[in-house]
Amino acid sequence: MKRTLWILLTIFALTLAACGPAVAPTPTVAPPTPTVAPTPVPPTPTKAALDVKAVVDRFLSGIPDKYYTVGTVEALKDMLAAGNVVLVDVREPNEYAEGHIPGAVNIPIRTLAKNLDKLPKDKPVVV
């Protein structure tokens, strides 16, 4: 149970770290039609996109080797094929319906703590 809880808390922390605060769009007002041609303005540099792979790699590199990790996609495929693991998809139901790994169980992250009893105690759980 401690291992499952640790895995779930780790995934929850990763999810929260990957999700930035929501920013409401700023309404825009159409500028008046200029009578004089405007001076070209060089484009403003935009903030670099979040490199999710780098964030995940940095997080995973802090976990001791073989400590509650699957390792590779191939290892997960092998575990799923052998039927000795339960895969939990923590996305919202509409996201899950758009596509998911066959055999994955959908338990949204916001309800995960309330549904821990649905997770098996005799098999590893991959979130």
Short mmCIF file of N, CA and C in Angstrom, two decimals:
data_model
loop_
_atom_site.label_atom_id
_atom_site.label_comp_id
_atom_site.label_asym_id
_atom_site.label_seq_id
_atom_site.Cartn_x
_atom_site.Cartn_y
_atom_site.Cartn_z
N MET A 1 0.83 -1.19 0.00
CA MET A 1 0.00 0.00 0.00
C MET A 1 0.87 1.25 0.00
N LYS A 2 2.00 1.22 0.77
CA LYS A 2 2.88 2.38 0.80
C LYS A 2 3.48 2.62 -0.58
N ARG A 3 3.82 1.54 -1.26
CA ARG A 3 4.41 1.68 -2.59
C ARG A 3 3.41 2.30 -3.56
N THR A 4 2.18 1.83 -3.54
CA THR A 4 1.15 2.38 -4.42
C THR A 4 0.90 3.85 -4.10
N LEU A 5 0.83 4.17 -2.84
CA LEU A 5 0.61 5.57 -2.43
C LEU A 5 1.78 6.43 -2.88
N TRP A 6 3.00 5.92 -2.74
CA TRP A 6 4.19 6.68 -3.16
C TRP A 6 4.14 6.94 -4.67
N ILE A 7 3.78 5.92 -5.43
CA ILE A 7 3.68 6.07 -6.88
C ILE A 7 2.64 7.12 -7.23
N LEU A 8 1.49 7.03 -6.62
CA LEU A 8 0.42 7.97 -6.91
C LEU A 8 0.80 9.39 -6.53
N LEU A 9 1.45 9.55 -5.38
CA LEU A 9 1.86 10.89 -4.97
C LEU A 9 2.92 11.45 -5.92
N THR A 10 3.82 10.60 -6.39
CA THR A 10 4.84 11.04 -7.34
C THR A 10 4.20 11.49 -8.64
N ILE A 11 3.27 10.71 -9.16
CA ILE A 11 2.59 11.07 -10.39
C ILE A 11 1.78 12.35 -10.20
N PHE A 12 1.15 12.48 -9.08
CA PHE A 12 0.37 13.68 -8.78
C PHE A 12 1.28 14.91 -8.77
N ALA A 13 2.46 14.77 -8.15
CA ALA A 13 3.41 15.89 -8.11
C ALA A 13 3.90 16.24 -9.50
N LEU A 14 4.17 15.22 -10.32
CA LEU A 14 4.59 15.47 -11.70
C LEU A 14 3.51 16.20 -12.48
N THR A 15 2.28 15.75 -12.30
CA THR A 15 1.16 16.38 -13.01
C THR A 15 1.03 17.83 -12.61
N LEU A 16 1.12 18.11 -11.31
CA LEU A 16 1.01 19.50 -10.86
C LEU A 16 2.17 20.34 -11.36
N ALA A 17 3.37 19.76 -11.41
CA ALA A 17 4.53 20.52 -11.87
C ALA A 17 4.44 20.83 -13.36
N ALA A 18 3.85 19.92 -14.12
CA ALA A 18 3.74 20.12 -15.56
C ALA A 18 2.64 21.10 -15.94
N CYS A 19 1.68 21.26 -15.05
CA CYS A 19 0.57 22.16 -15.35
C CYS A 19 0.85 23.52 -14.74
N GLY A 20 0.98 24.50 -15.57
CA GLY A 20 1.19 25.86 -15.07
C GLY A 20 -0.13 26.48 -14.67
N PRO A 21 -0.08 27.64 -14.05
CA PRO A 21 -1.33 28.30 -13.68
C PRO A 21 -2.08 28.74 -14.92
N ALA A 22 -3.39 28.66 -14.85
CA ALA A 22 -4.21 29.07 -15.99
C ALA A 22 -4.16 30.59 -16.12
N VAL A 23 -4.05 31.04 -17.32
CA VAL A 23 -4.01 32.47 -17.58
C VAL A 23 -5.21 32.81 -18.44
N ALA A 24 -6.03 33.72 -17.96
CA ALA A 24 -7.20 34.12 -18.72
C ALA A 24 -6.75 34.95 -19.91
N PRO A 25 -7.36 34.73 -21.08
CA PRO A 25 -6.97 35.52 -22.23
C PRO A 25 -7.31 37.00 -22.04
N THR A 26 -6.44 37.84 -22.51
CA THR A 26 -6.67 39.27 -22.40
C THR A 26 -7.49 39.72 -23.60
N PRO A 27 -8.63 40.38 -23.34
CA PRO A 27 -9.43 40.82 -24.49
C PRO A 27 -8.65 41.86 -25.29
N THR A 28 -8.80 41.79 -26.57
CA THR A 28 -8.10 42.74 -27.42
C THR A 28 -9.10 43.67 -28.09
N VAL A 29 -8.67 44.87 -28.32
CA VAL A 29 -9.49 45.86 -29.00
C VAL A 29 -8.79 46.17 -30.31
N ALA A 30 -9.56 46.18 -31.39
CA ALA A 30 -8.98 46.47 -32.69
C ALA A 30 -8.48 47.90 -32.70
N PRO A 31 -7.22 48.10 -33.11
CA PRO A 31 -6.69 49.47 -33.14
C PRO A 31 -7.37 50.26 -34.27
N PRO A 32 -7.42 51.57 -34.09
CA PRO A 32 -8.02 52.37 -35.15
C PRO A 32 -7.15 52.29 -36.40
N THR A 33 -7.77 52.47 -37.54
CA THR A 33 -7.04 52.42 -38.79
C THR A 33 -6.09 53.61 -38.86
N PRO A 34 -4.78 53.34 -38.97
CA PRO A 34 -3.83 54.45 -38.99
C PRO A 34 -3.90 55.20 -40.32
N THR A 35 -3.66 56.49 -40.23
CA THR A 35 -3.64 57.31 -41.45
C THR A 35 -2.23 57.34 -42.03
N VAL A 36 -1.25 57.01 -41.21
CA VAL A 36 0.14 56.97 -41.65
C VAL A 36 0.62 55.54 -41.47
N ALA A 37 1.40 55.07 -42.41
CA ALA A 37 1.91 53.70 -42.30
C ALA A 37 2.73 53.56 -41.03
N PRO A 38 2.45 52.54 -40.22
CA PRO A 38 3.19 52.36 -38.98
C PRO A 38 4.63 51.92 -39.25
N THR A 39 5.50 52.27 -38.32
CA THR A 39 6.89 51.85 -38.40
C THR A 39 6.96 50.37 -38.04
N PRO A 40 7.62 49.56 -38.84
CA PRO A 40 7.69 48.13 -38.50
C PRO A 40 8.37 47.93 -37.14
N VAL A 41 7.75 47.08 -36.35
CA VAL A 41 8.28 46.76 -35.03
C VAL A 41 8.85 45.37 -35.08
N PRO A 42 10.09 45.21 -34.62
CA PRO A 42 10.65 43.85 -34.62
C PRO A 42 9.82 42.94 -33.72
N PRO A 43 9.69 41.68 -34.09
CA PRO A 43 8.88 40.76 -33.27
C PRO A 43 9.46 40.63 -31.87
N THR A 44 8.55 40.57 -30.91
CA THR A 44 8.94 40.40 -29.51
C THR A 44 9.29 38.94 -29.30
N PRO A 45 10.44 38.69 -28.69
CA PRO A 45 10.78 37.29 -28.43
C PRO A 45 9.73 36.67 -27.51
N THR A 46 9.31 35.47 -27.83
CA THR A 46 8.33 34.78 -27.00
C THR A 46 9.04 33.86 -26.03
N LYS A 47 8.36 33.58 -24.97
CA LYS A 47 8.90 32.67 -23.96
C LYS A 47 9.01 31.28 -24.58
N ALA A 48 10.10 30.62 -24.35
CA ALA A 48 10.32 29.29 -24.91
C ALA A 48 9.27 28.33 -24.37
N ALA A 49 8.84 27.41 -25.22
CA ALA A 49 7.87 26.41 -24.81
C ALA A 49 8.47 25.52 -23.73
N LEU A 50 7.62 25.04 -22.85
CA LEU A 50 8.06 24.15 -21.78
C LEU A 50 8.55 22.85 -22.39
N ASP A 51 9.75 22.46 -22.07
CA ASP A 51 10.32 21.21 -22.56
C ASP A 51 9.95 20.11 -21.57
N VAL A 52 8.80 19.47 -21.83
CA VAL A 52 8.27 18.47 -20.91
C VAL A 52 9.24 17.31 -20.74
N LYS A 53 9.87 16.90 -21.84
CA LYS A 53 10.82 15.79 -21.75
C LYS A 53 11.95 16.13 -20.79
N ALA A 54 12.46 17.35 -20.88
CA ALA A 54 13.56 17.76 -19.98
C ALA A 54 13.10 17.78 -18.53
N VAL A 55 11.87 18.25 -18.30
CA VAL A 55 11.34 18.30 -16.93
C VAL A 55 11.21 16.88 -16.37
N VAL A 56 10.64 15.99 -17.18
CA VAL A 56 10.46 14.60 -16.72
C VAL A 56 11.81 13.93 -16.52
N ASP A 57 12.73 14.14 -17.46
CA ASP A 57 14.07 13.55 -17.31
C ASP A 57 14.76 14.04 -16.04
N ARG A 58 14.63 15.34 -15.76
CA ARG A 58 15.26 15.90 -14.56
C ARG A 58 14.64 15.28 -13.30
N PHE A 59 13.30 15.12 -13.31
CA PHE A 59 12.64 14.51 -12.16
C PHE A 59 13.08 13.06 -11.98
N LEU A 60 13.04 12.30 -13.08
CA LEU A 60 13.37 10.88 -13.00
C LEU A 60 14.83 10.64 -12.66
N SER A 61 15.71 11.55 -13.04
CA SER A 61 17.12 11.36 -12.73
C SER A 61 17.38 11.46 -11.22
N GLY A 62 16.46 12.05 -10.49
CA GLY A 62 16.62 12.16 -9.04
C GLY A 62 16.13 10.93 -8.29
N ILE A 63 15.48 10.00 -8.99
CA ILE A 63 14.98 8.78 -8.37
C ILE A 63 16.08 7.73 -8.43
N PRO A 64 16.34 7.04 -7.34
CA PRO A 64 17.36 5.99 -7.37
C PRO A 64 17.07 4.96 -8.46
N ASP A 65 18.11 4.39 -9.03
CA ASP A 65 17.98 3.42 -10.11
C ASP A 65 17.03 2.29 -9.74
N LYS A 66 16.11 1.97 -10.65
CA LYS A 66 15.13 0.88 -10.51
C LYS A 66 14.16 1.10 -9.34
N TYR A 67 14.01 2.32 -8.89
CA TYR A 67 13.14 2.60 -7.75
C TYR A 67 11.77 3.01 -8.26
N TYR A 68 10.82 2.11 -8.21
CA TYR A 68 9.45 2.37 -8.63
C TYR A 68 9.34 2.94 -10.03
N THR A 69 10.11 2.42 -10.95
CA THR A 69 10.00 2.86 -12.34
C THR A 69 9.84 1.67 -13.25
N VAL A 70 9.19 1.89 -14.37
CA VAL A 70 9.03 0.83 -15.36
C VAL A 70 10.30 0.73 -16.19
N GLY A 71 10.89 1.84 -16.51
CA GLY A 71 12.16 1.84 -17.23
C GLY A 71 12.02 2.27 -18.66
N THR A 72 11.37 1.46 -19.49
CA THR A 72 11.23 1.78 -20.90
C THR A 72 9.82 1.47 -21.36
N VAL A 73 9.49 1.99 -22.53
CA VAL A 73 8.18 1.71 -23.12
C VAL A 73 8.07 0.21 -23.40
N GLU A 74 9.16 -0.37 -23.87
CA GLU A 74 9.14 -1.81 -24.16
C GLU A 74 8.87 -2.62 -22.89
N ALA A 75 9.45 -2.19 -21.78
CA ALA A 75 9.22 -2.90 -20.51
C ALA A 75 7.75 -2.81 -20.12
N LEU A 76 7.14 -1.63 -20.32
CA LEU A 76 5.72 -1.48 -20.01
C LEU A 76 4.88 -2.36 -20.92
N LYS A 77 5.22 -2.39 -22.22
CA LYS A 77 4.49 -3.25 -23.16
C LYS A 77 4.58 -4.71 -22.72
N ASP A 78 5.76 -5.15 -22.31
CA ASP A 78 5.93 -6.52 -21.86
C ASP A 78 5.09 -6.80 -20.62
N MET A 79 5.08 -5.85 -19.68
CA MET A 79 4.29 -6.02 -18.46
C MET A 79 2.80 -6.10 -18.78
N LEU A 80 2.34 -5.24 -19.70
CA LEU A 80 0.93 -5.26 -20.09
C LEU A 80 0.58 -6.55 -20.80
N ALA A 81 1.46 -7.01 -21.69
CA ALA A 81 1.21 -8.25 -22.43
C ALA A 81 1.14 -9.45 -21.48
N ALA A 82 1.96 -9.43 -20.44
CA ALA A 82 1.97 -10.54 -19.47
C ALA A 82 0.78 -10.45 -18.52
N GLY A 83 0.13 -9.29 -18.47
CA GLY A 83 -1.04 -9.13 -17.60
C GLY A 83 -0.70 -9.01 -16.14
N ASN A 84 0.53 -8.66 -15.82
CA ASN A 84 0.91 -8.57 -14.41
C ASN A 84 1.05 -7.13 -13.93
N VAL A 85 0.32 -6.20 -14.56
CA VAL A 85 0.35 -4.81 -14.14
C VAL A 85 -1.00 -4.18 -14.48
N VAL A 86 -1.39 -3.20 -13.69
CA VAL A 86 -2.61 -2.45 -13.96
C VAL A 86 -2.19 -1.04 -14.37
N LEU A 87 -2.68 -0.60 -15.52
CA LEU A 87 -2.35 0.72 -16.03
C LEU A 87 -3.51 1.67 -15.75
N VAL A 88 -3.23 2.78 -15.06
CA VAL A 88 -4.26 3.76 -14.72
C VAL A 88 -4.00 5.03 -15.52
N ASP A 89 -5.01 5.46 -16.27
CA ASP A 89 -4.96 6.70 -17.04
C ASP A 89 -5.66 7.75 -16.19
N VAL A 90 -4.91 8.78 -15.76
CA VAL A 90 -5.46 9.76 -14.82
C VAL A 90 -6.01 11.01 -15.51
N ARG A 91 -6.15 10.96 -16.83
CA ARG A 91 -6.72 12.10 -17.54
C ARG A 91 -8.23 12.14 -17.34
N GLU A 92 -8.83 13.23 -17.77
CA GLU A 92 -10.28 13.38 -17.67
C GLU A 92 -10.97 12.40 -18.62
N PRO A 93 -12.22 12.02 -18.32
CA PRO A 93 -12.91 11.03 -19.16
C PRO A 93 -12.98 11.40 -20.64
N ASN A 94 -13.18 12.68 -20.96
CA ASN A 94 -13.25 13.06 -22.37
C ASN A 94 -11.89 12.87 -23.06
N GLU A 95 -10.80 13.10 -22.35
CA GLU A 95 -9.47 12.87 -22.91
C GLU A 95 -9.21 11.37 -23.09
N TYR A 96 -9.64 10.60 -22.11
CA TYR A 96 -9.50 9.14 -22.16
C TYR A 96 -10.28 8.59 -23.36
N ALA A 97 -11.49 9.14 -23.59
CA ALA A 97 -12.34 8.67 -24.69
C ALA A 97 -11.72 8.97 -26.04
N GLU A 98 -10.92 10.03 -26.13
CA GLU A 98 -10.28 10.39 -27.39
C GLU A 98 -9.17 9.41 -27.78
N GLY A 99 -8.66 8.68 -26.82
CA GLY A 99 -7.62 7.70 -27.10
C GLY A 99 -6.84 7.35 -25.85
N HIS A 100 -6.59 6.07 -25.68
CA HIS A 100 -5.84 5.60 -24.51
C HIS A 100 -5.20 4.26 -24.85
N ILE A 101 -4.29 3.84 -24.00
CA ILE A 101 -3.63 2.55 -24.17
C ILE A 101 -4.66 1.46 -23.85
N PRO A 102 -4.81 0.48 -24.75
CA PRO A 102 -5.78 -0.59 -24.49
C PRO A 102 -5.53 -1.24 -23.13
N GLY A 103 -6.60 -1.43 -22.39
CA GLY A 103 -6.51 -2.06 -21.07
C GLY A 103 -6.34 -1.07 -19.94
N ALA A 104 -6.10 0.20 -20.26
CA ALA A 104 -5.93 1.21 -19.21
C ALA A 104 -7.26 1.50 -18.54
N VAL A 105 -7.21 1.69 -17.24
CA VAL A 105 -8.39 2.04 -16.45
C VAL A 105 -8.38 3.54 -16.25
N ASN A 106 -9.52 4.19 -16.45
CA ASN A 106 -9.59 5.64 -16.31
C ASN A 106 -10.07 6.01 -14.91
N ILE A 107 -9.17 6.64 -14.15
CA ILE A 107 -9.52 7.22 -12.85
C ILE A 107 -8.92 8.62 -12.87
N PRO A 108 -9.74 9.65 -13.11
CA PRO A 108 -9.19 11.02 -13.19
C PRO A 108 -8.40 11.38 -11.93
N ILE A 109 -7.33 12.14 -12.12
CA ILE A 109 -6.43 12.50 -11.02
C ILE A 109 -7.18 13.17 -9.88
N ARG A 110 -8.21 13.95 -10.22
CA ARG A 110 -8.95 14.66 -9.17
C ARG A 110 -9.76 13.70 -8.30
N THR A 111 -10.00 12.48 -8.78
CA THR A 111 -10.76 11.50 -8.00
C THR A 111 -9.91 10.33 -7.54
N LEU A 112 -8.63 10.37 -7.84
CA LEU A 112 -7.76 9.23 -7.55
C LEU A 112 -7.73 8.87 -6.07
N ALA A 113 -7.60 9.87 -5.22
CA ALA A 113 -7.52 9.59 -3.77
C ALA A 113 -8.79 8.92 -3.26
N LYS A 114 -9.94 9.22 -3.86
CA LYS A 114 -11.20 8.62 -3.44
C LYS A 114 -11.38 7.21 -3.99
N ASN A 115 -10.56 6.84 -4.99
CA ASN A 115 -10.74 5.54 -5.65
C ASN A 115 -9.57 4.59 -5.45
N LEU A 116 -8.77 4.81 -4.43
CA LEU A 116 -7.63 3.92 -4.18
C LEU A 116 -8.08 2.48 -3.92
N ASP A 117 -9.29 2.31 -3.43
CA ASP A 117 -9.80 0.96 -3.17
C ASP A 117 -10.03 0.18 -4.46
N LYS A 118 -10.10 0.86 -5.61
CA LYS A 118 -10.29 0.18 -6.89
C LYS A 118 -8.98 -0.37 -7.46
N LEU A 119 -7.87 0.00 -6.85
CA LEU A 119 -6.57 -0.46 -7.33
C LEU A 119 -6.22 -1.79 -6.66
N PRO A 120 -5.69 -2.73 -7.43
CA PRO A 120 -5.36 -4.03 -6.85
C PRO A 120 -4.18 -3.94 -5.90
N LYS A 121 -4.17 -4.83 -4.94
CA LYS A 121 -3.07 -4.86 -3.98
C LYS A 121 -2.07 -5.96 -4.34
N ASP A 122 -2.43 -6.79 -5.33
CA ASP A 122 -1.56 -7.92 -5.69
C ASP A 122 -0.80 -7.71 -7.00
N LYS A 123 -0.95 -6.55 -7.63
CA LYS A 123 -0.26 -6.26 -8.88
C LYS A 123 0.33 -4.86 -8.83
N PRO A 124 1.42 -4.64 -9.54
CA PRO A 124 1.95 -3.27 -9.63
C PRO A 124 0.95 -2.38 -10.38
N VAL A 125 0.92 -1.12 -10.00
CA VAL A 125 0.04 -0.14 -10.65
C VAL A 125 0.94 0.90 -11.32
N VAL A 126 0.69 1.10 -12.62
CA VAL A 126 1.43 2.11 -13.37
C VAL A 126 0.47 3.23 -13.68
N VAL A 127 0.86 4.44 -13.33
CA VAL A 127 -0.01 5.60 -13.55
C VAL A 127 0.54 6.41 -14.68
#
